Structure formats: structure tokens, C-alpha cells
Amino acid sequence: MKKSILLILVLLFFHSAAIQAESLKNSDVLKFSEGQRHWWYLGAFTTLGHVAFLEDEEQGKCVWNWLFADYEKKEALLMKSFKLYPDYTPSGIIIALLRRDCGAFEKKE
């Protein structure tokens, strides 16, 4: 019984995450307050940094530091990109910029 409940909770989590990911666009992030954007960035970059770190320690550090090493400059770049591509997802913009500056996200064999 416990395993089936856990499975249902996991499926609900992934389903709700997929729905939210599909609906969040750059135009939505542009409406966030400065504080909301900061917390959204913190979650996005921390999560991506952890995932990258599992495969490549240096890339993980690059991802973690990308935004926060020069916050004002990088946030301005993100905002400019969000305005330029309002119908795209913010995660797509972030991953593209991280790929450019930190390398491609690849599973190491």
C-alpha cells in the first residue's frame, strides 16, 4: 500500500510540474516582481547546478555561479532575452545561455 501511494504522489508531482512548465512563458516572468524573479532564479540555477554537478563538477560550479557572480549584468541579459522571446520558456533561455558559457549538458560515460 505504501509503495502505491508513493507512486501516485510521484506521478502527481511530475504531472503538475509538466503542466506548470508548459504554461510558464518568458512574458510571465517579466511580470514577476524583483523578489519573485530572484527566488525563481535561485530555484532554477540551484537545480540545474545540482544536475550538472552530478556529471561534471566544474560545469556544476559554472552553473551555480553563472547568475550570482555578476547578478546585475546576467539578470539584465536574462530580461533582455525574455523580452526578445516572450512566447518561449524561461528554462529554454537559461539552458541556452548556460550551454554557451558552461558547456553542453551531457551524460558522461
mmCIF file with all atom_site columns, C-alpha atoms in Angstrom:
data_model
loop_
_atom_site.group_PDB
_atom_site.id
_atom_site.type_symbol
_atom_site.label_atom_id
_atom_site.label_alt_id
_atom_site.label_comp_id
_atom_site.label_asym_id
_atom_site.label_entity_id
_atom_site.label_seq_id
_atom_site.pdbx_PDB_ins_code
_atom_site.Cartn_x
_atom_site.Cartn_y
_atom_site.Cartn_z
_atom_site.occupancy
_atom_site.B_iso_or_equiv
_atom_site.pdbx_formal_charge
_atom_site.auth_seq_id
_atom_site.auth_comp_id
_atom_site.auth_asym_id
_atom_site.auth_atom_id
_atom_site.pdbx_PDB_model_num
ATOM 1   C CA . MET A 1 1   ? 0.000  0.000  0.000   1.00 0.00 ? 1   MET A CA 1
ATOM 2   C CA . LYS A 1 2   ? 2.782  2.454  0.870   1.00 0.00 ? 2   LYS A CA 1
ATOM 3   C CA . LYS A 1 3   ? 4.517  1.881  -2.464  1.00 0.00 ? 3   LYS A CA 1
ATOM 4   C CA . SER A 1 4   ? 1.341  2.575  -4.427  1.00 0.00 ? 4   SER A CA 1
ATOM 5   C CA . ILE A 1 5   ? 0.720  5.816  -2.522  1.00 0.00 ? 5   ILE A CA 1
ATOM 6   C CA . LEU A 1 6   ? 4.302  6.904  -3.141  1.00 0.00 ? 6   LEU A CA 1
ATOM 7   C CA . LEU A 1 7   ? 3.931  6.103  -6.839  1.00 0.00 ? 7   LEU A CA 1
ATOM 8   C CA . ILE A 1 8   ? 0.732  8.152  -7.039  1.00 0.00 ? 8   ILE A CA 1
ATOM 9   C CA . LEU A 1 9   ? 2.387  11.109 -5.292  1.00 0.00 ? 9   LEU A CA 1
ATOM 10  C CA . VAL A 1 10  ? 5.381  10.966 -7.641  1.00 0.00 ? 10  VAL A CA 1
ATOM 11  C CA . LEU A 1 11  ? 3.115  10.823 -10.683 1.00 0.00 ? 11  LEU A CA 1
ATOM 12  C CA . LEU A 1 12  ? 1.058  13.758 -9.417  1.00 0.00 ? 12  LEU A CA 1
ATOM 13  C CA . PHE A 1 13  ? 4.225  15.768 -8.796  1.00 0.00 ? 13  PHE A CA 1
ATOM 14  C CA . PHE A 1 14  ? 5.541  15.167 -12.309 1.00 0.00 ? 14  PHE A CA 1
ATOM 15  C CA . HIS A 1 15  ? 2.139  15.835 -13.855 1.00 0.00 ? 15  HIS A CA 1
ATOM 16  C CA . SER A 1 16  ? 1.758  19.158 -12.028 1.00 0.00 ? 16  SER A CA 1
ATOM 17  C CA . ALA A 1 17  ? 5.357  20.129 -12.865 1.00 0.00 ? 17  ALA A CA 1
ATOM 18  C CA . ALA A 1 18  ? 4.738  19.390 -16.546 1.00 0.00 ? 18  ALA A CA 1
ATOM 19  C CA . ILE A 1 19  ? 1.577  21.490 -16.571 1.00 0.00 ? 19  ILE A CA 1
ATOM 20  C CA . GLN A 1 20  ? 3.339  24.418 -14.905 1.00 0.00 ? 20  GLN A CA 1
ATOM 21  C CA . ALA A 1 21  ? 6.340  24.141 -17.229 1.00 0.00 ? 21  ALA A CA 1
ATOM 22  C CA . GLU A 1 22  ? 4.095  24.261 -20.274 1.00 0.00 ? 22  GLU A CA 1
ATOM 23  C CA . SER A 1 23  ? 2.257  27.331 -19.095 1.00 0.00 ? 23  SER A CA 1
ATOM 24  C CA . LEU A 1 24  ? 5.153  29.483 -17.839 1.00 0.00 ? 24  LEU A CA 1
ATOM 25  C CA . LYS A 1 25  ? 6.479  31.759 -20.567 1.00 0.00 ? 25  LYS A CA 1
ATOM 26  C CA . ASN A 1 26  ? 9.067  34.497 -20.609 1.00 0.00 ? 26  ASN A CA 1
ATOM 27  C CA . SER A 1 27  ? 6.270  37.059 -20.773 1.00 0.00 ? 27  SER A CA 1
ATOM 28  C CA . ASP A 1 28  ? 5.025  35.707 -17.432 1.00 0.00 ? 28  ASP A CA 1
ATOM 29  C CA . VAL A 1 29  ? 8.456  36.059 -15.799 1.00 0.00 ? 29  VAL A CA 1
ATOM 30  C CA . LEU A 1 30  ? 8.606  39.670 -16.998 1.00 0.00 ? 30  LEU A CA 1
ATOM 31  C CA . LYS A 1 31  ? 5.549  40.341 -14.833 1.00 0.00 ? 31  LYS A CA 1
ATOM 32  C CA . PHE A 1 32  ? 7.215  38.936 -11.702 1.00 0.00 ? 32  PHE A CA 1
ATOM 33  C CA . SER A 1 33  ? 8.399  41.345 -9.049  1.00 0.00 ? 33  SER A CA 1
ATOM 34  C CA . GLU A 1 34  ? 12.142 41.626 -8.466  1.00 0.00 ? 34  GLU A CA 1
ATOM 35  C CA . GLY A 1 35  ? 11.814 39.379 -5.415  1.00 0.00 ? 35  GLY A CA 1
ATOM 36  C CA . GLN A 1 36  ? 9.782  36.765 -7.283  1.00 0.00 ? 36  GLN A CA 1
ATOM 37  C CA . ARG A 1 37  ? 12.337 36.685 -10.084 1.00 0.00 ? 37  ARG A CA 1
ATOM 38  C CA . HIS A 1 38  ? 15.189 36.313 -7.596  1.00 0.00 ? 38  HIS A CA 1
ATOM 39  C CA . TRP A 1 39  ? 13.572 33.286 -5.942  1.00 0.00 ? 39  TRP A CA 1
ATOM 40  C CA . TRP A 1 40  ? 12.653 31.753 -9.308  1.00 0.00 ? 40  TRP A CA 1
ATOM 41  C CA . TYR A 1 41  ? 16.260 32.180 -10.494 1.00 0.00 ? 41  TYR A CA 1
ATOM 42  C CA . LEU A 1 42  ? 17.576 30.708 -7.254  1.00 0.00 ? 42  LEU A CA 1
ATOM 43  C CA . GLY A 1 43  ? 15.466 27.580 -7.738  1.00 0.00 ? 43  GLY A CA 1
ATOM 44  C CA . ALA A 1 44  ? 16.301 27.236 -11.429 1.00 0.00 ? 44  ALA A CA 1
ATOM 45  C CA . PHE A 1 45  ? 20.056 27.737 -11.138 1.00 0.00 ? 45  PHE A CA 1
ATOM 46  C CA . THR A 1 46  ? 20.402 25.663 -7.976  1.00 0.00 ? 46  THR A CA 1
ATOM 47  C CA . THR A 1 47  ? 18.528 22.752 -9.541  1.00 0.00 ? 47  THR A CA 1
ATOM 48  C CA . LEU A 1 48  ? 20.422 22.926 -12.837 1.00 0.00 ? 48  LEU A CA 1
ATOM 49  C CA . GLY A 1 49  ? 23.697 23.254 -10.948 1.00 0.00 ? 49  GLY A CA 1
ATOM 50  C CA . HIS A 1 50  ? 22.993 20.115 -8.945  1.00 0.00 ? 50  HIS A CA 1
ATOM 51  C CA . VAL A 1 51  ? 22.107 18.155 -12.077 1.00 0.00 ? 51  VAL A CA 1
ATOM 52  C CA . ALA A 1 52  ? 25.231 19.365 -13.899 1.00 0.00 ? 52  ALA A CA 1
ATOM 53  C CA . PHE A 1 53  ? 27.440 18.702 -10.862 1.00 0.00 ? 53  PHE A CA 1
ATOM 54  C CA . LEU A 1 54  ? 26.420 15.025 -10.865 1.00 0.00 ? 54  LEU A CA 1
ATOM 55  C CA . GLU A 1 55  ? 28.143 14.584 -14.230 1.00 0.00 ? 55  GLU A CA 1
ATOM 56  C CA . ASP A 1 56  ? 30.801 17.298 -14.222 1.00 0.00 ? 56  ASP A CA 1
ATOM 57  C CA . GLU A 1 57  ? 31.934 19.105 -11.078 1.00 0.00 ? 57  GLU A CA 1
ATOM 58  C CA . GLU A 1 58  ? 33.365 22.112 -12.942 1.00 0.00 ? 58  GLU A CA 1
ATOM 59  C CA . GLN A 1 59  ? 30.259 22.550 -15.052 1.00 0.00 ? 59  GLN A CA 1
ATOM 60  C CA . GLY A 1 60  ? 28.117 22.370 -11.926 1.00 0.00 ? 60  GLY A CA 1
ATOM 61  C CA . LYS A 1 61  ? 30.155 25.143 -10.324 1.00 0.00 ? 61  LYS A CA 1
ATOM 62  C CA . CYS A 1 62  ? 29.856 27.203 -13.519 1.00 0.00 ? 62  CYS A CA 1
ATOM 63  C CA . VAL A 1 63  ? 26.074 26.850 -13.477 1.00 0.00 ? 63  VAL A CA 1
ATOM 64  C CA . TRP A 1 64  ? 25.820 27.698 -9.760  1.00 0.00 ? 64  TRP A CA 1
ATOM 65  C CA . ASN A 1 65  ? 27.974 30.801 -10.211 1.00 0.00 ? 65  ASN A CA 1
ATOM 66  C CA . TRP A 1 66  ? 26.701 31.946 -13.612 1.00 0.00 ? 66  TRP A CA 1
ATOM 67  C CA . LEU A 1 67  ? 23.986 34.300 -12.389 1.00 0.00 ? 67  LEU A CA 1
ATOM 68  C CA . PHE A 1 68  ? 25.237 35.171 -8.941  1.00 0.00 ? 68  PHE A CA 1
ATOM 69  C CA . ALA A 1 69  ? 28.855 36.017 -9.856  1.00 0.00 ? 69  ALA A CA 1
ATOM 70  C CA . ASP A 1 70  ? 27.639 39.136 -11.720 1.00 0.00 ? 70  ASP A CA 1
ATOM 71  C CA . TYR A 1 71  ? 23.952 39.297 -10.824 1.00 0.00 ? 71  TYR A CA 1
ATOM 72  C CA . GLU A 1 72  ? 23.023 42.678 -12.286 1.00 0.00 ? 72  GLU A CA 1
ATOM 73  C CA . LYS A 1 73  ? 24.674 42.041 -15.655 1.00 0.00 ? 73  LYS A CA 1
ATOM 74  C CA . LYS A 1 74  ? 23.319 38.494 -16.001 1.00 0.00 ? 74  LYS A CA 1
ATOM 75  C CA . GLU A 1 75  ? 19.827 39.434 -14.848 1.00 0.00 ? 75  GLU A CA 1
ATOM 76  C CA . ALA A 1 76  ? 19.785 42.222 -17.438 1.00 0.00 ? 76  ALA A CA 1
ATOM 77  C CA . LEU A 1 77  ? 20.784 39.669 -20.099 1.00 0.00 ? 77  LEU A CA 1
ATOM 78  C CA . LEU A 1 78  ? 18.003 37.343 -18.979 1.00 0.00 ? 78  LEU A CA 1
ATOM 79  C CA . MET A 1 79  ? 15.425 40.136 -19.004 1.00 0.00 ? 79  MET A CA 1
ATOM 80  C CA . LYS A 1 80  ? 16.547 41.256 -22.471 1.00 0.00 ? 80  LYS A CA 1
ATOM 81  C CA . SER A 1 81  ? 16.238 37.658 -23.723 1.00 0.00 ? 81  SER A CA 1
ATOM 82  C CA . PHE A 1 82  ? 12.809 37.233 -22.103 1.00 0.00 ? 82  PHE A CA 1
ATOM 83  C CA . LYS A 1 83  ? 11.584 40.419 -23.829 1.00 0.00 ? 83  LYS A CA 1
ATOM 84  C CA . LEU A 1 84  ? 13.043 39.303 -27.171 1.00 0.00 ? 84  LEU A CA 1
ATOM 85  C CA . TYR A 1 85  ? 11.379 35.861 -26.965 1.00 0.00 ? 85  TYR A CA 1
ATOM 86  C CA . PRO A 1 86  ? 8.187  36.380 -24.903 1.00 0.00 ? 86  PRO A CA 1
ATOM 87  C CA . ASP A 1 87  ? 6.480  33.157 -26.057 1.00 0.00 ? 87  ASP A CA 1
ATOM 88  C CA . TYR A 1 88  ? 9.410  30.867 -25.216 1.00 0.00 ? 88  TYR A CA 1
ATOM 89  C CA . THR A 1 89  ? 10.008 29.261 -21.838 1.00 0.00 ? 89  THR A CA 1
ATOM 90  C CA . PRO A 1 90  ? 12.475 30.844 -19.413 1.00 0.00 ? 90  PRO A CA 1
ATOM 91  C CA . SER A 1 91  ? 14.125 27.477 -18.867 1.00 0.00 ? 91  SER A CA 1
ATOM 92  C CA . GLY A 1 92  ? 14.915 27.309 -22.598 1.00 0.00 ? 92  GLY A CA 1
ATOM 93  C CA . ILE A 1 93  ? 16.638 30.699 -22.468 1.00 0.00 ? 93  ILE A CA 1
ATOM 94  C CA . ILE A 1 94  ? 18.570 29.789 -19.330 1.00 0.00 ? 94  ILE A CA 1
ATOM 95  C CA . ILE A 1 95  ? 19.733 26.439 -20.703 1.00 0.00 ? 95  ILE A CA 1
ATOM 96  C CA . ALA A 1 96  ? 20.842 28.068 -23.974 1.00 0.00 ? 96  ALA A CA 1
ATOM 97  C CA . LEU A 1 97  ? 22.877 30.720 -22.120 1.00 0.00 ? 97  LEU A CA 1
ATOM 98  C CA . LEU A 1 98  ? 24.382 28.138 -19.766 1.00 0.00 ? 98  LEU A CA 1
ATOM 99  C CA . ARG A 1 99  ? 25.273 25.893 -22.674 1.00 0.00 ? 99  ARG A CA 1
ATOM 100 C CA . ARG A 1 100 ? 27.079 28.810 -24.315 1.00 0.00 ? 100 ARG A CA 1
ATOM 101 C CA . ASP A 1 101 ? 29.024 29.735 -21.180 1.00 0.00 ? 101 ASP A CA 1
ATOM 102 C CA . CYS A 1 102 ? 29.335 26.443 -19.273 1.00 0.00 ? 102 CYS A CA 1
ATOM 103 C CA . GLY A 1 103 ? 29.199 23.798 -21.983 1.00 0.00 ? 103 GLY A CA 1
ATOM 104 C CA . ALA A 1 104 ? 26.593 21.317 -23.158 1.00 0.00 ? 104 ALA A CA 1
ATOM 105 C CA . PHE A 1 105 ? 24.739 19.234 -20.600 1.00 0.00 ? 105 PHE A CA 1
ATOM 106 C CA . GLU A 1 106 ? 25.864 15.707 -21.413 1.00 0.00 ? 106 GLU A CA 1
ATOM 107 C CA . LYS A 1 107 ? 25.908 12.426 -19.601 1.00 0.00 ? 107 LYS A CA 1
ATOM 108 C CA . LYS A 1 108 ? 29.495 11.331 -19.124 1.00 0.00 ? 108 LYS A CA 1
ATOM 109 C CA . GLU A 1 109 ? 30.222 7.672  -19.759 1.00 0.00 ? 109 GLU A CA 1
#
